[in-house]
Amino acid sequence: MRRLGLCVAVALMMGATTSFAQEGRGANQTSFERLSKYLQLTEAQAPEVAEINAYFEGQLGQPLSAEALSQSDRAEEVQKALLCNLKLMKRTLTKEQYGKYVALINVTRANQPKAISSPDLEAYLAEK
């Protein structure tokens, strides 16, 4: 069951990465729709998660992606933005949804040669 979950997360991440590579607002919308479907967001949660993603994008100037998490020249900014993103998501999502979201972030970070890390960030990423 865990392998199946990991395979789904990897497939979702590959799809999200492809979407992020596209230009324009439509790519972000497609990515959000996939995330929404994967996390099975309720009608009340969807606008909140969209707002959190927009806030994260505003902090970094780009959507949450493998490229965003690997910016070593802005490591401190990325770390703070990701920590803020995780805190907000934890308040918005159910425990099960948050676990899926953390798994998705961990898969993204695991594929980066220079993953951003800190004790606070690791504590949030260890929770599921």
Short mmCIF file of C-alpha atoms in Angstrom, two decimals:
data_model
loop_
_atom_site.label_atom_id
_atom_site.label_comp_id
_atom_site.label_asym_id
_atom_site.label_seq_id
_atom_site.Cartn_x
_atom_site.Cartn_y
_atom_site.Cartn_z
CA MET A 1 0.00 0.00 0.00
CA ARG A 2 2.85 2.36 0.83
CA ARG A 3 4.51 1.63 -2.51
CA LEU A 4 1.28 2.37 -4.31
CA GLY A 5 1.04 5.70 -2.50
CA LEU A 6 4.62 6.53 -3.39
CA CYS A 7 4.00 5.62 -7.04
CA VAL A 8 0.95 7.88 -7.11
CA ALA A 9 2.98 10.71 -5.56
CA VAL A 10 5.76 10.28 -8.10
CA ALA A 11 3.27 10.20 -10.98
CA LEU A 12 1.57 13.32 -9.66
CA MET A 13 4.90 15.06 -9.26
CA MET A 14 5.94 14.18 -12.81
CA GLY A 15 2.64 15.57 -14.07
CA ALA A 16 3.01 18.69 -11.97
CA THR A 17 6.56 19.23 -13.22
CA THR A 18 5.32 18.96 -16.80
CA SER A 19 2.59 21.47 -16.04
CA PHE A 20 5.05 23.89 -14.46
CA ALA A 21 7.20 23.73 -17.57
CA GLN A 22 4.32 25.17 -19.60
CA GLU A 23 3.88 28.91 -19.87
CA GLY A 24 0.98 31.01 -18.68
CA ARG A 25 -1.69 30.95 -15.99
CA GLY A 26 -3.34 27.86 -17.53
CA ALA A 27 -0.42 25.66 -16.46
CA ASN A 28 -0.80 26.78 -12.84
CA GLN A 29 -4.54 26.09 -12.98
CA THR A 30 -3.95 22.59 -14.36
CA SER A 31 -1.38 21.92 -11.65
CA PHE A 32 -3.77 23.10 -8.95
CA GLU A 33 -6.56 20.94 -10.35
CA ARG A 34 -4.29 17.88 -10.15
CA LEU A 35 -3.28 18.74 -6.60
CA SER A 36 -6.91 19.31 -5.66
CA LYS A 37 -7.92 15.96 -7.12
CA TYR A 38 -4.98 14.14 -5.48
CA LEU A 39 -5.71 15.62 -2.04
CA GLN A 40 -9.49 15.32 -2.55
CA LEU A 41 -10.06 18.88 -1.38
CA THR A 42 -13.51 19.90 -0.23
CA GLU A 43 -15.25 22.95 -1.66
CA ALA A 44 -14.27 24.92 1.43
CA GLN A 45 -10.62 23.84 1.29
CA ALA A 46 -10.00 24.49 -2.41
CA PRO A 47 -10.02 28.31 -2.24
CA GLU A 48 -7.81 28.28 0.87
CA VAL A 49 -5.26 25.95 -0.74
CA ALA A 50 -5.31 28.07 -3.92
CA GLU A 51 -4.64 31.16 -1.81
CA ILE A 52 -1.76 29.42 0.03
CA ASN A 53 -0.23 28.38 -3.30
CA ALA A 54 -0.60 31.93 -4.65
CA TYR A 55 1.05 33.30 -1.50
CA PHE A 56 3.95 30.85 -1.89
CA GLU A 57 4.29 31.80 -5.55
CA GLY A 58 4.35 35.47 -4.54
CA GLN A 59 7.11 34.84 -2.00
CA LEU A 60 9.33 33.02 -4.50
CA GLY A 61 8.13 34.43 -7.77
CA GLN A 62 7.35 30.93 -9.07
CA PRO A 63 5.05 27.99 -8.25
CA LEU A 64 6.02 25.20 -5.87
CA SER A 65 8.19 22.95 -8.01
CA ALA A 66 11.46 21.05 -8.07
CA GLU A 67 13.14 24.12 -9.55
CA ALA A 68 11.81 26.36 -6.80
CA LEU A 69 13.08 24.04 -4.06
CA SER A 70 16.57 23.77 -5.53
CA GLN A 71 17.50 27.45 -5.66
CA SER A 72 20.73 27.33 -3.67
CA ASP A 73 21.36 31.05 -4.23
CA ARG A 74 18.10 31.80 -2.36
CA ALA A 75 18.20 28.90 0.10
CA GLU A 76 17.07 30.92 3.12
CA GLU A 77 14.14 32.47 1.25
CA VAL A 78 13.07 29.09 -0.11
CA GLN A 79 13.33 27.50 3.33
CA LYS A 80 11.21 30.21 4.97
CA ALA A 81 8.63 30.13 2.17
CA LEU A 82 8.34 26.34 2.29
CA LEU A 83 8.05 26.33 6.08
CA CYS A 84 5.29 28.95 5.87
CA ASN A 85 3.57 26.92 3.15
CA LEU A 86 3.66 23.77 5.30
CA LYS A 87 2.34 25.58 8.39
CA LEU A 88 -0.58 27.03 6.43
CA MET A 89 -1.35 23.72 4.73
CA LYS A 90 -1.29 21.90 8.07
CA ARG A 91 -4.01 24.24 9.35
CA THR A 92 -6.11 23.86 6.21
CA LEU A 93 -5.84 20.16 5.37
CA THR A 94 -6.99 17.09 7.28
CA LYS A 95 -4.34 14.85 8.77
CA GLU A 96 -4.62 12.40 5.86
CA GLN A 97 -4.47 15.15 3.24
CA TYR A 98 -1.51 16.78 4.97
CA GLY A 99 0.32 13.45 5.00
CA LYS A 100 -0.17 13.15 1.24
CA TYR A 101 1.01 16.73 0.75
CA VAL A 102 4.14 16.18 2.86
CA ALA A 103 4.89 13.00 0.91
CA LEU A 104 4.65 15.00 -2.31
CA ILE A 105 7.05 17.65 -0.99
CA ASN A 106 9.45 14.96 0.25
CA VAL A 107 9.48 13.25 -3.16
CA THR A 108 10.21 16.60 -4.79
CA ARG A 109 13.04 17.34 -2.35
CA ALA A 110 14.49 13.82 -2.67
CA ASN A 111 14.98 14.38 -6.39
CA GLN A 112 17.11 17.47 -5.80
CA PRO A 113 20.89 17.24 -5.42
CA LYS A 114 20.95 20.21 -3.03
CA ALA A 115 17.73 20.04 -1.05
CA ILE A 116 16.95 22.97 1.23
CA SER A 117 16.94 21.84 4.86
CA SER A 118 16.69 23.07 8.45
CA PRO A 119 15.60 21.52 11.76
CA ASP A 120 12.26 23.37 11.70
CA LEU A 121 11.58 22.31 8.13
CA GLU A 122 12.56 18.70 8.82
CA ALA A 123 10.16 18.63 11.80
CA TYR A 124 7.24 19.65 9.57
CA LEU A 125 8.26 17.24 6.84
CA ALA A 126 8.52 14.35 9.33
CA GLU A 127 4.90 14.82 10.43
CA LYS A 128 2.30 12.84 8.57
#
